[in-house]
Every structure is written in structure tokens, then in C-alpha cells.
Coordinates of C-alpha atoms and ligand atoms in Angstrom, one line a residue:
X1 CA 109.7 105.9 149.4
X2 CA 109.2 103.0 147.0
X3 CA 111.5 103.0 144.0
X4 CA 110.8 100.1 141.7
X5 CA 113.2 100.1 138.7
X6 CA 111.8 99.6 135.2
X7 CA 112.6 96.0 134.3
X8 CA 113.9 96.1 130.7
X9 CA 113.7 93.0 128.4
X10 CA 117.5 92.9 128.8
X11 CA 117.2 92.7 132.6
X12 CA 114.8 89.8 132.6
X13 CA 117.0 87.7 130.3
X14 CA 119.8 86.1 132.4
X15 CA 122.4 84.3 130.4
X16 CA 121.7 81.3 128.1
X17 CA 122.7 80.7 124.6
X18 CA 120.3 82.9 122.6
X19 CA 120.5 83.4 118.9
X20 CA 117.1 84.7 118.2
X21 CA 116.1 88.0 120.0
X22 CA 112.4 88.4 120.1
X23 CA 111.9 90.0 123.5
X24 CA 112.2 93.8 123.1
X25 CA 110.2 94.7 120.0
X26 CA 113.4 95.9 118.2
X27 CA 113.9 95.8 114.5
X28 CA 115.5 92.5 113.6
X29 CA 117.4 94.1 110.6
X30 CA 121.0 94.8 111.5
X31 CA 122.2 98.4 110.8
X32 CA 124.6 98.9 113.7
X33 CA 122.1 100.4 116.1
X34 CA 118.9 98.2 115.8
X35 CA 119.4 96.6 119.2
X36 CA 118.8 98.3 122.6
X37 CA 122.1 99.1 124.5
X38 CA 123.2 97.4 127.7
X39 CA 121.1 99.3 130.3
X40 CA 123.8 98.8 133.0
X41 CA 126.9 99.5 130.8
X42 CA 128.5 96.5 132.3
X43 CA 131.7 96.4 130.1
X44 CA 132.3 100.1 130.6
X45 CA 131.8 100.0 134.4
X46 CA 134.3 97.1 134.6
X47 CA 136.8 99.1 132.6
X48 CA 136.3 102.2 134.7
X49 CA 136.6 100.1 137.9
X50 CA 139.9 98.6 136.7
X51 CA 141.2 102.1 135.8
X52 CA 140.2 103.7 139.1
X53 CA 140.6 100.9 141.6
X54 CA 137.0 101.3 142.7
X55 CA 134.7 98.2 142.7
X56 CA 132.3 98.0 139.7
X57 CA 129.3 97.9 142.1
X58 CA 130.4 101.3 143.3
X59 CA 130.3 102.9 139.8
X60 CA 127.4 104.7 138.1
X61 CA 127.8 105.9 134.5
X62 CA 125.3 108.4 133.2
X63 CA 124.5 110.2 130.0
X64 CA 124.2 114.0 129.7
X65 CA 127.6 114.3 131.4
X66 CA 127.7 114.8 135.1
X67 CA 124.3 116.5 135.0
X68 CA 122.4 113.2 135.1
X69 CA 124.2 112.2 138.3
X70 CA 123.6 115.6 139.9
X71 CA 119.9 115.5 139.1
X72 CA 119.6 111.9 140.3
X73 CA 121.2 112.8 143.6
X74 CA 118.5 115.4 144.3
X75 CA 115.8 113.0 143.2
X76 CA 117.0 110.2 145.4
X77 CA 117.7 112.1 148.6
X78 CA 115.6 115.2 148.7
X79 CA 111.8 115.6 149.1
X80 CA 110.7 118.5 146.9
X81 CA 109.3 121.5 148.7
X82 CA 110.6 120.2 152.0
X83 CA 114.3 119.4 152.0
X84 CA 117.3 121.6 151.3
X85 CA 120.9 121.3 150.3
X86 CA 124.1 123.2 151.2
X87 CA 126.8 124.1 148.6
X88 CA 129.9 126.2 148.6
X89 CA 130.0 129.5 146.6
X90 CA 131.3 130.4 144.2
X91 CA 131.1 127.0 142.5
X92 CA 129.7 125.1 139.6
X93 CA 126.3 126.5 138.6
X94 CA 124.5 123.2 137.8
X95 CA 124.0 122.2 141.5
X96 CA 121.8 125.3 142.0
X97 CA 119.9 124.8 138.8
X98 CA 119.3 121.1 139.5
X99 CA 118.1 122.0 143.0
X100 CA 115.6 124.5 141.7
X101 CA 114.3 122.0 139.1
X102 CA 113.7 119.6 141.9
X103 CA 112.1 122.2 144.2
X104 CA 114.9 121.9 146.7
X105 CA 116.2 125.1 148.3
X106 CA 119.9 125.7 148.1
X107 CA 121.9 127.3 150.9
X108 CA 125.1 128.7 149.6
X109 CA 128.0 129.1 151.9
X110 CA 130.7 131.6 150.8
X111 CA 134.2 130.2 150.7
X112 CA 136.8 131.9 153.0
X113 CA 138.4 135.0 151.4
X114 CA 141.5 132.9 150.4
X115 CA 139.1 130.3 148.8
X116 CA 139.7 127.8 151.5
X117 CA 136.9 125.5 152.7
X118 CA 134.6 127.0 155.5
X119 CA 134.2 123.7 157.3
X120 CA 132.4 125.0 160.4
X121 CA 130.1 127.3 158.4
X122 CA 129.1 124.6 156.0
X123 CA 128.2 122.3 158.9
X124 CA 126.3 125.0 160.8
X125 CA 124.3 125.9 157.6
X126 CA 122.8 122.4 157.7
X127 CA 119.6 121.7 159.6
X128 CA 117.4 118.6 160.0
X129 CA 116.1 119.1 156.4
X130 CA 119.5 119.3 154.8
X131 CA 120.1 116.1 152.9
X132 CA 123.1 116.9 150.7
X133 CA 126.2 119.0 151.0
X134 CA 127.9 119.9 147.6
X135 CA 131.6 120.4 147.4
X136 CA 133.5 120.9 144.2
X137 CA 137.2 120.0 144.4
X138 CA 139.2 121.2 142.6
X139 CA 136.6 124.0 142.6
X140 CA 135.3 125.7 139.5
X141 CA 135.9 128.6 139.1
X142 CA 138.5 129.2 141.9
X143 CA 140.7 126.3 140.7
X144 CA 141.9 125.1 144.1
X145 CA 141.5 121.6 145.6
X146 CA 140.5 121.3 149.2
X147 CA 142.3 119.1 151.7
X148 CA 141.0 115.6 151.8
X149 CA 140.9 115.6 155.6
X150 CA 138.6 118.6 155.7
X151 CA 136.1 116.9 153.4
X152 CA 136.2 113.7 155.4
X153 CA 135.6 115.7 158.6
X154 CA 132.5 117.2 157.0
X155 CA 131.3 113.7 156.0
X156 CA 131.9 112.3 159.4
X157 CA 130.0 115.2 161.2
X158 CA 127.1 115.5 158.7
X159 CA 124.2 113.2 158.9
X160 CA 123.4 113.2 155.2
X161 CA 125.2 112.8 151.8
X162 CA 128.4 114.7 150.9
X163 CA 129.0 115.0 147.2
X164 CA 132.5 115.9 146.0
X165 CA 132.6 116.9 142.4
X166 CA 136.1 115.9 141.2
X167 CA 135.7 116.9 137.5
X168 CA 139.2 118.3 137.5
X169 CA 141.0 115.9 139.9
X170 CA 143.2 114.5 137.1
X171 CA 144.9 117.8 136.9
X172 CA 145.6 118.1 140.6
X173 CA 148.6 116.6 142.5
X174 CA 146.5 116.6 145.6
X175 CA 145.0 113.5 147.1
X176 CA 141.4 112.8 145.9
X177 CA 138.4 111.3 147.7
X178 CA 138.1 108.4 145.4
X179 CA 140.1 106.1 147.7
X180 CA 137.5 106.8 150.5
X181 CA 134.7 105.1 148.5
X182 CA 133.7 102.1 150.5
X183 CA 135.1 103.6 153.7
X184 CA 133.1 106.8 154.1
X185 CA 129.5 105.5 153.5
X186 CA 127.8 108.9 152.9
X187 CA 130.3 110.1 150.3
X188 CA 129.6 110.4 146.5
X189 CA 132.4 111.3 144.2
X190 CA 131.6 112.7 140.8
X191 CA 133.9 112.5 137.8
X192 CA 133.4 113.2 134.1
X193 CA 134.7 112.0 130.8
X194 CA 134.5 115.7 129.6
X195 CA 137.7 117.2 130.8
X196 CA 140.9 115.1 131.4
X197 CA 139.4 112.2 129.4
X198 CA 138.9 114.5 126.4
X199 CA 135.3 113.4 125.5
X200 CA 133.1 116.3 126.2
X201 CA 131.2 115.7 123.0
X202 CA 130.0 112.2 124.2
X203 CA 128.2 113.5 127.3
X204 CA 129.1 110.9 129.9
X205 CA 129.7 111.3 133.6
X206 CA 130.5 109.0 136.5
X207 CA 129.5 108.7 140.1
X208 CA 131.3 106.6 142.7
X209 CA 129.7 105.6 146.0
X210 CA 128.8 102.8 148.4
X211 CA 127.0 100.0 146.4
X212 CA 123.8 100.7 148.4
X213 CA 123.7 104.3 147.0
X214 CA 124.7 103.2 143.5
X215 CA 121.7 100.7 143.7
X216 CA 119.4 103.7 144.2
X217 CA 120.9 105.4 141.2
X218 CA 119.9 102.3 139.2
X219 CA 116.4 102.7 140.4
X220 CA 116.0 106.3 139.5
X221 CA 117.8 106.6 136.2
X222 CA 116.1 106.2 132.8
X223 CA 116.4 102.5 131.9
X224 CA 118.5 103.0 128.7
X225 CA 120.3 106.1 129.8
X226 CA 123.3 105.7 127.5
X227 CA 123.2 104.9 123.8
X228 CA 125.1 101.9 122.4
X229 CA 127.1 104.3 120.2
X230 CA 128.3 106.3 123.2
X231 CA 129.2 103.2 125.2
X232 CA 131.2 101.9 122.2
X233 CA 132.8 105.2 121.5
X234 CA 133.8 105.6 125.2
X235 CA 135.4 102.1 125.2
X236 CA 137.2 102.8 122.0
X237 CA 138.7 106.1 123.3
X238 CA 139.6 104.5 126.6
X239 CA 141.4 101.6 124.8
X240 CA 143.2 104.0 122.4
X241 CA 144.0 106.4 125.3
X242 CA 143.0 109.4 123.2
X243 CA 142.2 111.6 126.3
X244 CA 145.5 112.0 128.2
X245 CA 147.5 115.1 127.4
X246 CA 147.3 115.6 131.2
X247 CA 151.0 116.2 131.8
X248 CA 151.1 118.5 128.8
X249 CA 148.1 120.5 130.0
X250 CA 149.6 120.8 133.6
X251 CA 152.9 122.0 132.2
X252 CA 151.2 124.5 129.9
X253 CA 149.0 125.7 132.8
X254 CA 152.0 126.4 135.0
X255 CA 153.9 128.1 132.2
X256 CA 150.9 130.2 131.4
X257 CA 150.4 131.1 135.1
X258 CA 154.0 132.4 135.3
X259 CA 153.7 134.4 132.0
X260 CA 150.4 135.9 132.9
X261 CA 151.7 137.1 136.3
X262 CA 154.0 139.4 134.4
X263 CA 151.3 141.0 132.4
X264 CA 150.7 144.6 133.5
X265 CA 146.8 144.3 133.6
X266 CA 147.1 141.1 135.7
X267 CA 146.8 141.6 139.5
X268 CA 146.8 138.0 140.5
X269 CA 146.9 134.5 139.0
X270 CA 145.3 132.1 141.5
X271 CA 147.0 128.8 142.1
X272 CA 145.3 126.1 140.0
X273 CA 144.7 122.3 140.5
X274 CA 142.6 122.3 137.3
X275 CA 142.9 122.8 133.6
X276 CA 142.1 126.5 133.8
X277 CA 143.4 129.6 135.5
X278 CA 141.4 132.1 137.4
X279 CA 143.0 135.5 136.9
X280 CA 142.3 138.8 138.6
X281 CA 142.8 141.8 136.3
X282 CA 142.4 145.5 136.5
X283 CA 139.3 145.6 134.3
X284 CA 137.8 142.2 133.5
X285 CA 134.9 143.4 131.3
X286 CA 137.3 145.5 129.1
X287 CA 139.8 142.7 128.8
X288 CA 137.1 140.2 128.0
X289 CA 135.8 142.4 125.2
X290 CA 139.3 143.0 123.9
X291 CA 140.0 139.2 123.8
X292 CA 136.7 138.6 121.9
X293 CA 137.6 141.2 119.3
X294 CA 140.9 139.3 118.9
X295 CA 139.1 136.0 118.4
X296 CA 139.7 134.5 121.9
X297 CA 136.8 133.6 124.2
X298 CA 137.3 133.1 127.9
X299 CA 134.8 133.1 130.8
X300 CA 134.1 136.3 132.6
X301 CA 133.5 135.3 136.2
X302 CA 133.4 138.8 137.6
X303 CA 129.8 138.6 138.8
X304 CA 130.4 135.5 141.0
X305 CA 130.9 136.1 144.7
X306 CA 134.6 136.7 145.8
X307 CA 135.5 136.9 142.1
X308 CA 135.2 140.6 141.2
X309 CA 137.3 141.4 138.0
X310 CA 138.3 137.8 137.3
X311 CA 138.5 135.9 134.1
X312 CA 138.6 132.1 133.9
X313 CA 140.9 130.9 131.2
X314 CA 141.0 127.3 130.0
X315 CA 144.4 126.0 129.1
X316 CA 144.6 125.3 125.4
X317 CA 147.2 124.1 123.0
X318 CA 150.7 125.6 123.3
X319 CA 150.0 127.8 120.3
X320 CA 146.7 129.0 121.6
X321 CA 148.2 129.8 125.0
X322 CA 151.1 131.7 123.5
X323 CA 148.7 133.8 121.4
X324 CA 146.4 134.4 124.4
X325 CA 149.2 135.4 126.8
X326 CA 150.7 137.7 124.2
X327 CA 147.3 139.4 123.7
X328 CA 146.9 139.9 127.4
X329 CA 150.4 141.2 127.8
X330 CA 149.7 143.8 125.1
X331 CA 146.4 145.0 126.6
X332 CA 146.7 148.7 127.6
X333 CA 149.9 149.1 125.6
Ligands
PLP401 C1 132.9 120.7 133.5 C2 132.4 120.3 134.8 C3 131.7 119.1 135.0 C4 131.4 118.2 133.9 O1 130.3 118.4 133.2 P1 129.8 117.4 132.2 O2 128.3 117.6 132.2 O3 130.2 116.0 132.7 O4 130.4 117.7 130.9 C5 131.3 118.7 136.2 N1 131.5 119.5 137.3 C6 132.2 120.6 137.2 C7 132.6 121.4 138.4 C8 132.7 121.1 136.0 O5 133.4 122.2 135.8

């Protein structure tokens, strides 16, 4: 496969003391956005590298949140109509959608009953046309993180790419896979600015991998895949530290879990390494409707495998959590 990246005007220019920019057919009249953005988001990548301890050559930053990275992975590694991918289930819905869009068949492997990782079954679901195994940890919607050693074992035994979506890792006390970048060559770790970083509105995601893989991302992505305004806004929020609130959300999550466990309609609150709780209740559809009538929207996950009668509840502000818990406690009373 030949993948020649589009060479932007900004790529061909290498340094020098330029004061007149006549290379990219932009408008010369300044209005804040008349120039093309940096196609490689150099400043942002260096900042992310410094914050994560991963080398800048191992960082990809994409627009459209994590979705761009997910789609690019299928486009780099899978031949449409021929290759397949393996993913855990239940999990984040975008892997399956992106697989279908790329005409890649998706083999879903059910988690164990206790939501632990079915290491052997994942490996045996793969055949010679399996190019990617998708693992989400902490997993959405089950909320649990998988042991790092089990994921590394899969990467060692699988002759393809292992993607670990760590969108929620900042809310977990467990060890993440980020430290394995550079050591485990076939590993891609996904992160997002949307959750712990508090910037869902900006639509920006990250992928971390061996520089050779990141180089392929650069060949497949749209040349200017992130606007200058988004790059600047991300930098501004990172410098101001406006995301954060992580300790607060973790403490609210744990408080909420304990409170909900006492509600009569709640059968089980699953342990969470994320900023949401998966809760098993007596009648999820009825509770879901009742919460809506009372102005609270949660996610009904009852139709997902292993998740009958469950709701997924995002941790909100202390006031929002108090109100939600009190509504749930009063259900059926
Ligand atoms: C929320 C979420 C993301 C992030 O999506 P963005 O498109 O980056 O906002 C990625 N993976 C999982 C599992 C998620 O739940």
C-alpha cells in the first residue's frame, strides 16, 4: 500500500525568516483566522508530550474527538471487504460503526460475567485476517479497568495491532498502558480531551503509539485536521488548567455509589474506574422514564449484552448528584 501524504504549503516551507506569506493562497488580510493552521499541531503535541511523558513523535492529535483516530486505525491497518477486527462487548459503540463504514467485519467477544477480560477468547477469536483488537479500559459502559498485564499479554501473543481506549483513565487509580508506548510496538493508546480534560465541545482526541505507527497516521489524516481556533483554545485551557476537577469527580463518584447502593430499587452498583456508574436496578426502563419526567437524563444501557436492567449515570456536580440520588431513592415510594 502506497500512502503519500498531501504536502501542504506549510510542509514545504522549512524555517527561514519569512515576513511575506504568498505560498498558500490565503487571504492576506488579518482577521484572526485568515492563515492555515499548523497541520502537525507541533506546539500542542510538545505540550501533550511534556504532560504525559510520551515522546512528541509518538503523539497524534485529531479533530472530531477520538473518532478520527478510530477511523484512521481502520483505514491504515484493514483492507475493506477482506480483513476483520476483534472487540470486547459490551463496549463503546464507535468501534463497530467505524468498522462498518470501512467495510471491516467486527467480531465481538463477550466479557466474562464479572466483566473481566476474556484473554483467551479474544485471542482465539482472531484469525489471519484479524488486524486489530479493540479494548476499552476503563470500559464504557461497565466502568472497570482491566489489568495492564492482561492487555500486554494479548499484545505479545497477537500478531496485529492492539488498541486500548483509555478515555477514562484519568479517573482510575489503576496503572495505564501509556507507559508501554515505545516498549510494546503493536500498541496504540487512545485518550481524549472530552472527559477528564473537560473540553468535549472542542472535539479533540489523542493517539499514542510507536513513531512508525504515528507516521502512518500523518499520511492518512486530512492535511489540516484541526482548526487554528481549536488548537489555540486547547492550549489556552491546558495552560489555565480548566479541566481538572478529577479528585472532586472521583470523590463524588464514590459517595454517589455508596448512596445509590442504599436505594431500594438498586440491585447493584458496579465498581467504577471512570466518571460514571453502571447501576443495576429492578426496572431500568421505568426508572429511566421517571428520571426524565423529573428533568434528569441518564443512559439506559439495558439492551447491551450482560447489561440487562442497567442505567449508566454520569457523575455531575455535587448538587446534581444529590438531586439524582434523592430521586432514585424515592422511586417506588
Ligand atoms: C467518551 C468516549 C470517548 C471520547 O470520545 P470523543 O469523540 O473524543 O469525545 C472515547 N472512547 C470512549 C470509550 C468514550 O466513552
